Coordinates of C-alpha atoms in Angstrom, one line a residue:
X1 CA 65.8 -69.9 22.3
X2 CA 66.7 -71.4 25.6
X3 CA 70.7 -72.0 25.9
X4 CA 69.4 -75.8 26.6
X5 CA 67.3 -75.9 22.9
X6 CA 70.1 -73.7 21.5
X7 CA 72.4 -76.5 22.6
X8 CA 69.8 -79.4 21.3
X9 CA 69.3 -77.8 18.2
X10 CA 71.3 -78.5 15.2
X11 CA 69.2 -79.8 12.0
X12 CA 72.2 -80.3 10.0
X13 CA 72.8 -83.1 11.9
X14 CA 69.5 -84.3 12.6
X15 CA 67.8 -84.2 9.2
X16 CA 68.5 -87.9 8.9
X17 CA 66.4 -88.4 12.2
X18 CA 68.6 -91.8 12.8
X19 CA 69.7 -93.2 15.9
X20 CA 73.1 -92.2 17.4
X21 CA 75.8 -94.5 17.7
X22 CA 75.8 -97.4 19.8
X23 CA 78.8 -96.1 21.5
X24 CA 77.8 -92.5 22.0
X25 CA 75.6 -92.0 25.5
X26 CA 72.6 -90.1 24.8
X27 CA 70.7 -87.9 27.9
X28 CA 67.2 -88.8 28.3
X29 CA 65.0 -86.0 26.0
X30 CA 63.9 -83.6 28.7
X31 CA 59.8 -83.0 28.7
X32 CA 58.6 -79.6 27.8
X33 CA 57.0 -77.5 30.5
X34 CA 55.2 -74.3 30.1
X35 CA 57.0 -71.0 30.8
X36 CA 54.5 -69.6 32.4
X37 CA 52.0 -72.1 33.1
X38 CA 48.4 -72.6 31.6
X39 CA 46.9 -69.7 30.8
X40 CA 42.6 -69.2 31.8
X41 CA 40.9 -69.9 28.8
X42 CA 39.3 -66.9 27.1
X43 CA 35.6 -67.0 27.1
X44 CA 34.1 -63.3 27.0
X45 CA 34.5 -60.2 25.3
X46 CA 36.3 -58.4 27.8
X47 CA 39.0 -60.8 28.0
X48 CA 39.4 -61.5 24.4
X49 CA 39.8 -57.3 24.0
X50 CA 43.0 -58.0 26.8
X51 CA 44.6 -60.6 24.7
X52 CA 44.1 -58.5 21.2
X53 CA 45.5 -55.7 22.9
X54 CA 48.6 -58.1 24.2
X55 CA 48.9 -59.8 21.2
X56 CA 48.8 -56.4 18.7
X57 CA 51.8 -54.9 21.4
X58 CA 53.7 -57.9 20.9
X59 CA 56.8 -58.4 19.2
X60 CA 58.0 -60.7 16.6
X61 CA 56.0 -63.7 14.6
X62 CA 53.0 -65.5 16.1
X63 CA 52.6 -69.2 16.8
X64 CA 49.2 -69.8 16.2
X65 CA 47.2 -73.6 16.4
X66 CA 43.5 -74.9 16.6
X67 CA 42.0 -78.3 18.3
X68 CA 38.7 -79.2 16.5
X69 CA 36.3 -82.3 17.5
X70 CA 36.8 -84.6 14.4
X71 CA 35.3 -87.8 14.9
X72 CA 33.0 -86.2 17.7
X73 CA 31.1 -83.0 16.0
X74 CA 29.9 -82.3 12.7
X75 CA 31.7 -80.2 10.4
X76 CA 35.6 -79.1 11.4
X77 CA 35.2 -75.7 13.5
X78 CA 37.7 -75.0 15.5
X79 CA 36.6 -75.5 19.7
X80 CA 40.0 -74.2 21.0
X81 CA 42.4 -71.5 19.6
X82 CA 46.2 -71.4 21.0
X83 CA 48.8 -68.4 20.4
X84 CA 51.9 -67.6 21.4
X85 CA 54.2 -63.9 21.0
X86 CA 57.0 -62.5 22.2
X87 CA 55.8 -60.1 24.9
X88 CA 52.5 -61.6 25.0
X89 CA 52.8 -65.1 26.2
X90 CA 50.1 -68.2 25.3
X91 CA 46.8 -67.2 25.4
X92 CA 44.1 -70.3 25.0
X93 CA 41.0 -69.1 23.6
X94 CA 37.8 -70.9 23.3
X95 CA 35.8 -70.3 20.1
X96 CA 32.3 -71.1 21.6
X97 CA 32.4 -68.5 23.9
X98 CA 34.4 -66.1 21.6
X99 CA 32.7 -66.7 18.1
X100 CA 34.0 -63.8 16.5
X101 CA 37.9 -63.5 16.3
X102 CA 38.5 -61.2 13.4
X103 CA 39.2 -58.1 15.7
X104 CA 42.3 -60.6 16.9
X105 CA 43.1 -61.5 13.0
X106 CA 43.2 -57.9 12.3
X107 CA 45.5 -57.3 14.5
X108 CA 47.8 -59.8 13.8
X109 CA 47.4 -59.3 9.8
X110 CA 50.6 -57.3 9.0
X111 CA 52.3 -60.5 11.0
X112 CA 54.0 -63.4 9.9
X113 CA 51.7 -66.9 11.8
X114 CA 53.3 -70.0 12.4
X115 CA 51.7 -73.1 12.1
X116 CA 52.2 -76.4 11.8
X117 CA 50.4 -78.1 8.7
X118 CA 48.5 -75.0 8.0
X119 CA 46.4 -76.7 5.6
X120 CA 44.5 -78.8 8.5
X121 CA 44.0 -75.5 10.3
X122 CA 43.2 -72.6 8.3
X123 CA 39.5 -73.5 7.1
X124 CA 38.7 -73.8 10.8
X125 CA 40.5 -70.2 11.5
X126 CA 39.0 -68.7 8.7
X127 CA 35.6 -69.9 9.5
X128 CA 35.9 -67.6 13.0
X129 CA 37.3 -64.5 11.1
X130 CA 41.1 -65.4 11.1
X131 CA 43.1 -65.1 8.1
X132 CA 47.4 -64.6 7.9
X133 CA 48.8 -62.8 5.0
X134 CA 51.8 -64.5 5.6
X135 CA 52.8 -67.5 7.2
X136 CA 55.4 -70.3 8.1
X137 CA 54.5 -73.5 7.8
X138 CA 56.8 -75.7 10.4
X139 CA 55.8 -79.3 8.8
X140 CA 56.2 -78.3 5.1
X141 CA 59.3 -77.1 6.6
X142 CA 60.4 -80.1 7.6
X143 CA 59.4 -81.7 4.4
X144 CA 61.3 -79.3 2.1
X145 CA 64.5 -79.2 4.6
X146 CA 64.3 -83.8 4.4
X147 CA 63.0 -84.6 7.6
X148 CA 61.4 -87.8 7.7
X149 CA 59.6 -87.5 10.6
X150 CA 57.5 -84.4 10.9
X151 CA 54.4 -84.6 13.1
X152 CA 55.0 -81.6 15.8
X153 CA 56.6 -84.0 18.3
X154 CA 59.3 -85.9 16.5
X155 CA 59.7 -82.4 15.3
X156 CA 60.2 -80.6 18.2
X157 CA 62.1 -83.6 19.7
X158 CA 64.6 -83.7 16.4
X159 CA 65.4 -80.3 16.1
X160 CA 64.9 -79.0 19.6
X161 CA 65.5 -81.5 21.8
X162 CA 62.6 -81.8 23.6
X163 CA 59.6 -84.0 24.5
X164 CA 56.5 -83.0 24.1
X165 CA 53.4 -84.7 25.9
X166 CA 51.3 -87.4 23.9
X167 CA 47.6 -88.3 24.3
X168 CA 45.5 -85.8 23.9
X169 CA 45.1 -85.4 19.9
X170 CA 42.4 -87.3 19.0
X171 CA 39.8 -86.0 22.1
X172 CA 36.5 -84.5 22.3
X173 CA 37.8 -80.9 22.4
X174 CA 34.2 -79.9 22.8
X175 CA 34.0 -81.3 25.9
X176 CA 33.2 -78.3 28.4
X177 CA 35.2 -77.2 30.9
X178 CA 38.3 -78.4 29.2
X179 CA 40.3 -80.4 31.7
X180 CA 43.5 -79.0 32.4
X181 CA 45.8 -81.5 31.5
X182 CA 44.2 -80.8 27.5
X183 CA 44.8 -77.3 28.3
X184 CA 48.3 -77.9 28.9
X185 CA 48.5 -80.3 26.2
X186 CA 47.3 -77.1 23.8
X187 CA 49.2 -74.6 25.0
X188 CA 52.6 -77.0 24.6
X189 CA 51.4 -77.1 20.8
X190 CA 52.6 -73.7 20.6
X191 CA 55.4 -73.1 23.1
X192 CA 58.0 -73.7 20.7
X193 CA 56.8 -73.5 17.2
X194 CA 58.7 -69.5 17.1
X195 CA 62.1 -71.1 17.9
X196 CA 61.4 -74.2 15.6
X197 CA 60.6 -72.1 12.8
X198 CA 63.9 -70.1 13.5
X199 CA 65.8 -73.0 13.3
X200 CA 64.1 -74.7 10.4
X201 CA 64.2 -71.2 8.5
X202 CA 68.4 -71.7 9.6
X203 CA 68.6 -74.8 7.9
X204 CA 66.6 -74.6 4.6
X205 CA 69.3 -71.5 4.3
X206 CA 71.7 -73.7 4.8
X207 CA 70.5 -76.4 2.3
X208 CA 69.6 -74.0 -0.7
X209 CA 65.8 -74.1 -0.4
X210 CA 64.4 -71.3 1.8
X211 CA 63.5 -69.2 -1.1
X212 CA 61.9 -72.3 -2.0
X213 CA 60.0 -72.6 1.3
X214 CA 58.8 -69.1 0.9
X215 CA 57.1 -69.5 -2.4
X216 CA 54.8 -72.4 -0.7
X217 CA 54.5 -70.6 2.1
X218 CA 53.3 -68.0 -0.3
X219 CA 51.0 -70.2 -2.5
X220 CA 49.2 -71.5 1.3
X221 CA 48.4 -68.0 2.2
X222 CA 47.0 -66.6 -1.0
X223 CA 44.9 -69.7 -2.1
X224 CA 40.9 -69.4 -1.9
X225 CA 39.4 -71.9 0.2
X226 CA 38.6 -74.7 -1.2
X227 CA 35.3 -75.3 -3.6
X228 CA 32.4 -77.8 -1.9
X229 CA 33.1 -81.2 -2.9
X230 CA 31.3 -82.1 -5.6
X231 CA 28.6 -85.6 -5.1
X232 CA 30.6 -86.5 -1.8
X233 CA 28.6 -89.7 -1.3
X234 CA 30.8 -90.6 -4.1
X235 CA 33.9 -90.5 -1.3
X236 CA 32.1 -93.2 1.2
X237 CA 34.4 -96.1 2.2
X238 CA 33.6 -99.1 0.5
X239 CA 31.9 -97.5 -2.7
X240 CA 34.2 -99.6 -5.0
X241 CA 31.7 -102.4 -4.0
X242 CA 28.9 -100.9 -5.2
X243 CA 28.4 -101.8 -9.2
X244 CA 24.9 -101.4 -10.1
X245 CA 22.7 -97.5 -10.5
X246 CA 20.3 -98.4 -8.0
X247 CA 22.9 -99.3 -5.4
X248 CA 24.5 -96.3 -6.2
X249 CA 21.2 -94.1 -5.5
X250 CA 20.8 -96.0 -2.0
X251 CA 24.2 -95.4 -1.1
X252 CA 23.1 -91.6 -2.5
X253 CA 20.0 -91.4 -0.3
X254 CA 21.5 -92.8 2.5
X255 CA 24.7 -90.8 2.9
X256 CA 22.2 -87.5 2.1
X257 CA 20.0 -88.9 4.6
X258 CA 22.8 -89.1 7.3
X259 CA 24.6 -86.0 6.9
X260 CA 21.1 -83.7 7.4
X261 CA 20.8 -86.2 11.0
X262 CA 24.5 -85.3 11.8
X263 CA 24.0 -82.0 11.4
X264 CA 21.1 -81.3 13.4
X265 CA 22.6 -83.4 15.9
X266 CA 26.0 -81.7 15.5
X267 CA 27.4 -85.1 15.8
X268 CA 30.3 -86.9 13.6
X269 CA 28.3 -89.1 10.6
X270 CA 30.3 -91.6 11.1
X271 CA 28.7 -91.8 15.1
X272 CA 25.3 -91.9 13.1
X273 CA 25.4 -94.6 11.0
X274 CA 28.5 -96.2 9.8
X275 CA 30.0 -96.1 6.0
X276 CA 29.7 -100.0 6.0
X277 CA 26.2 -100.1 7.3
X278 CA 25.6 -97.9 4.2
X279 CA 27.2 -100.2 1.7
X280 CA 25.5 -103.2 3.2
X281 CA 22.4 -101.4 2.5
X282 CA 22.7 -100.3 -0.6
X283 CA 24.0 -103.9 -1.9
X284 CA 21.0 -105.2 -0.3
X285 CA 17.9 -102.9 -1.0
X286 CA 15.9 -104.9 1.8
X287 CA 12.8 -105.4 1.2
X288 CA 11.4 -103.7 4.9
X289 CA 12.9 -103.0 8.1
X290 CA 12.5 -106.5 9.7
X291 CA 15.2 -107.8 6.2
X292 CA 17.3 -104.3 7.3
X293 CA 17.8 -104.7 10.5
X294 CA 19.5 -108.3 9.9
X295 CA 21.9 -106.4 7.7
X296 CA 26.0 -105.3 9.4
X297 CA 25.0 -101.9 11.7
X298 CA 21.6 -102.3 12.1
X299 CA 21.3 -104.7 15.1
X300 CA 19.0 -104.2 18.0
X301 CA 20.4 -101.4 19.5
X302 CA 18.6 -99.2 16.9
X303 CA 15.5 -97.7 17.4
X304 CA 12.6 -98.6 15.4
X305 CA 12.2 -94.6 14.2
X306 CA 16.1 -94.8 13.1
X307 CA 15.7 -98.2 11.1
X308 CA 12.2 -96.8 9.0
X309 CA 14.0 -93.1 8.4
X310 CA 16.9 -95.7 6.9
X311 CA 14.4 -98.1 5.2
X312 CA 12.3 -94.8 3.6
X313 CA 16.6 -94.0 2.4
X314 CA 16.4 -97.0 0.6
X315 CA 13.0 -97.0 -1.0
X316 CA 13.5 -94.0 -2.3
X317 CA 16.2 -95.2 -4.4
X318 CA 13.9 -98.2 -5.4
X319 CA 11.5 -95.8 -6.4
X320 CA 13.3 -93.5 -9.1
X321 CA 12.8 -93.9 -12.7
X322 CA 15.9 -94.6 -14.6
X323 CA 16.7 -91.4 -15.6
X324 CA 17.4 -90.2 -12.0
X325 CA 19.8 -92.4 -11.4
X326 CA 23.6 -91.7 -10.7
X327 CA 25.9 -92.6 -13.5
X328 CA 28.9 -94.7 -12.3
X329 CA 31.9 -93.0 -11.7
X330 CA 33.0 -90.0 -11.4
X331 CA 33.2 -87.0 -13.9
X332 CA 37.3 -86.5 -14.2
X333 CA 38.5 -83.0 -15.5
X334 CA 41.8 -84.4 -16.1
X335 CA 44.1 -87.7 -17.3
X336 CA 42.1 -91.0 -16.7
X337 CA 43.9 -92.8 -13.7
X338 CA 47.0 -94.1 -14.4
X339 CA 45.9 -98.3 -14.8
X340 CA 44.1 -97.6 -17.5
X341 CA 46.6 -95.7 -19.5
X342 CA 48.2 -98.8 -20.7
X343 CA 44.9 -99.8 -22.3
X344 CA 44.4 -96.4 -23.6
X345 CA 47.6 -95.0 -24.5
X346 CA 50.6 -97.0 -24.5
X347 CA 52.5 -93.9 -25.1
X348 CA 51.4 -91.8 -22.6
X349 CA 51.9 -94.8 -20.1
X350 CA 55.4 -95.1 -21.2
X351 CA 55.8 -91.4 -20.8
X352 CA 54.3 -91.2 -17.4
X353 CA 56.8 -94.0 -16.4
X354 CA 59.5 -92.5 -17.5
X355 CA 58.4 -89.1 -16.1
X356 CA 58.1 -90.6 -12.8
X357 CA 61.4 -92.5 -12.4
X358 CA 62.9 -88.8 -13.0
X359 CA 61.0 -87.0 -10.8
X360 CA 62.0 -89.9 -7.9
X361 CA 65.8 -89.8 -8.6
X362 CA 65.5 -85.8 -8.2
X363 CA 63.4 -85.9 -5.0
X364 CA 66.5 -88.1 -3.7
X365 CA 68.8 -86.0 -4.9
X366 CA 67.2 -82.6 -3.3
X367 CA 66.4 -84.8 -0.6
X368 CA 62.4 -84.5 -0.2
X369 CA 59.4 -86.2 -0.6
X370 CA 58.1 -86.3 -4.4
X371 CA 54.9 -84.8 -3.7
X372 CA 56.5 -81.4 -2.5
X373 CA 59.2 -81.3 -5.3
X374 CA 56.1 -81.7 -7.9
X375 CA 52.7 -82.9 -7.4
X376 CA 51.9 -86.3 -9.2
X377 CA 48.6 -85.2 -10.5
X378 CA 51.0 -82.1 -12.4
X379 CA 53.2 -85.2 -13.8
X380 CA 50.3 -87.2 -15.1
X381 CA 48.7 -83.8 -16.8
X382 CA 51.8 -82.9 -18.7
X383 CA 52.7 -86.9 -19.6
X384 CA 48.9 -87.2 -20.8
X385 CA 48.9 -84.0 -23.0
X386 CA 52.8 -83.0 -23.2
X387 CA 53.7 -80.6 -25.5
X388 CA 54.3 -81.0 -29.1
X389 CA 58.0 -80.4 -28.6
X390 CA 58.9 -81.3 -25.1
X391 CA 62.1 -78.7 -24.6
X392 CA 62.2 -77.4 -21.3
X393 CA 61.0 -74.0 -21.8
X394 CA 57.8 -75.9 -23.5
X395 CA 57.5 -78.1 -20.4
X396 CA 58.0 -75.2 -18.0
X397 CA 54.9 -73.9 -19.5
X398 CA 52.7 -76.8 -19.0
X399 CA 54.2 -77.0 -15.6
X400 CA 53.3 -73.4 -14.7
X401 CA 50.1 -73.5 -16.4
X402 CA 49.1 -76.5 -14.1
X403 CA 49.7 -74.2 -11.3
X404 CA 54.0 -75.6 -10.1
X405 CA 55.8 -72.8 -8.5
X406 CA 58.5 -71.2 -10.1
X407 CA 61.2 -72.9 -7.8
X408 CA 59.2 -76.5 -9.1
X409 CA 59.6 -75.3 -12.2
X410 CA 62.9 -74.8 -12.1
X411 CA 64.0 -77.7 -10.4
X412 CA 61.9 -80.1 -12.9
X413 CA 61.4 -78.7 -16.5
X414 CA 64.5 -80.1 -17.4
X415 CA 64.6 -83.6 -15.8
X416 CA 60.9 -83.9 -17.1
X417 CA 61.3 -82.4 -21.0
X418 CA 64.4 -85.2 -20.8
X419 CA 61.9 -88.0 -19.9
X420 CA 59.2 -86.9 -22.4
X421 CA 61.6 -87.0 -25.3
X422 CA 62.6 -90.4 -24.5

């Protein structure tokens, strides 16, 4: 760390993430600038082999961050790779030209990656052949150490003292060439993430919880990736309109419909036809395309092929027989939600509500979000089946078998058995 982010940095005091005093003068936050500049993408063989070789000699953990095209492309693959190592420097690697990373992954598997909300991140890594073993999660960091800001920026900012450029997030990053002021927007994603990990890692020692942090750090880098959603048609915005089995199956047909289109077009779904043109025209099962097109998102600037491929959508949910058609809702594995449980089971409602207001005055008191202290689909699963005697080492069971971590458990057995048994 520079001596100017050694003298920035202190997260005791900026945990809170408040103003300073009205009295007390405060520099203007300095923008970050690259240390060496913006590297030359990576694009062939011969210069990915250059960085593996840099990045294998290098020293220390590795910062490690991927731009995909949501909103713009289908699917979430990764269109720009960014890493940083001591005695390596950034390197910016581009994915479409370099498909295969796993000879870099290899290299870098006995090291510790940093990465900031790894969740977002790793399916698009692992999908190009890189997987850590271990890892440092900078926002869940920030979560677990009370930060209530943690986006890169107002992290880096908070804790380091620095600025770091806006406005290039949400862009088409598979836009070829990249212009360079993205490029320097990506590699600035990963100029400080080693020194805000050191000093993150400094103050969740200080506050108690970094053998806390390592367990979910932990429990990121061994889980398996994540199952295909099951019916995700279900998932479209605006569904709760849709009431009747028929209007379900259109909806059905229509989001099927749209995702194979997206997908040969590698385009976002949502640049194909829109979730409430969808709705509309599963509510309305027009009759033919002239009654479709006067329905929301099918106006005239839709071809005539695009509104019979939709109109065939729809009469293909007129045309099943009964027994094809979707049942309403969803099937649930676990408690009913919540605003039923009144209805259902006064008991367990009471329970969860008592569960809850625990759980709350203990995330206050460890000062973190309730959601990382204990997840509130664990709460509702132990408040809907709890055990027959709620002690703590009964709860801390239940807790364990729903998959908490042994620092969770810890923390809320007892606060939890205490609620169940009253």
């Amino acid at each position: 760390m520079t001596d100017a982010q050694e003298t920035a940095a202190d997260p005791a005091l900026r945990t809170t993430g408040g103003a300073p005093p009205d009295d007390v003068e405060t520099a203007p936050i300095p923008l970050l600038e690259p240390r060496e500049g913006i590297p030359p993408v990576v694009e062939t063989d011969d210069a990915l082999a250059r960085v593996i070789a840099a990045f294998a000699a290098g020293t220390g953990p590795v910062a490690v961050d991927a731009e995909r095209a949501s909103g713009y492309r289908y699917g979430q693959r990764a269109y720009l790779v960014q890493l940083r190592r001591a005695g390596a420097g950034t390197a910016l690697i581009d994915p479409v030209g370099c498909p295969d990373l796993s000879g870099l992954g290899e290299a870098l598997s006995d090291t510790e990656w940093i990465l900031h909300a790894a969740t977002q991140d790793l399916p698009c890594l692992r999908e190009i052949g890189m997987t850590p073993t271990r890892l440092f999660d900078t926002e869940l960091a920030g979560r677990l150490a009370g930060f209530p800001r943690v986006g890169l920026g107002a992290m880096v900012e908070n804790v380091l003292g620095f600025a770091l450029e806006k406005g290039h997030s949400a862009v088409d990053w598979s836009t070829r060439p990249l212009p360079e002021p993205w490029l320097r927007y990506a590699a600035l994603d990963v100029e400080l993430l080693v020194d805000l990990r050191d000093a993150l890692e400094k103050e969740l020692d200080r506050q108690g919880k970094l053998d806390w942090a390592h367990q979910e750090f932990e429990a990121i880098a061994s889980a398996p990736p994540a199952p295909p959603r099951k019916d995700p048609w279900r998932r479209t915005s605006g569904m709760h309109k849709v009431r009747r089995r028929r209007q379900m199956a259109a909806v059905r047909e229509l989001w099927n419909t749209r995702d194979s289109v997206a997908q040969r077009r590698d385009v976002s779904p949502g640049k194909v036809l829109s979730d409430t043109a969808i709705v509309e025209a599963s509510l309305a099962l027009p009759v033919n395309v002239h009654a479709l097109t006067a329905l929301p998102g099918f106006g005239h600037r839709m071809g005539r092929r695009q509104l019979e491929q939709w109109q065939a959508a729809v009469d293909r949910a007129k045309a099943l027989p009964d027994s094809e058609l979707p049942q309403p809702g969803q099937p649930v594995s676990g408690p009913p939600p919540p605003r039923s449980w009144a209805d259902k089971d006064p008991e367990a409602a009471a329970r969860l509500s008592a569960a809850r207001a625990a759980v709350s005055a203990l995330a206050e008191r460890l000062n973190m979000p309730q959601e990382n202290l204990i997840t509130p689909d664990t709460v509702r699963r132990v408040c809907w089946e709890p055990p027959a005697s709620p002690t703590p080492e009964a709860v801390a069971e239940a807790l364990t078998s729903h998959g908490a971590r042994a620092w969770q458990v810890t923390q809320v057995a007892p606060v939890l058995a205490e609620a169940l048994s009253a």
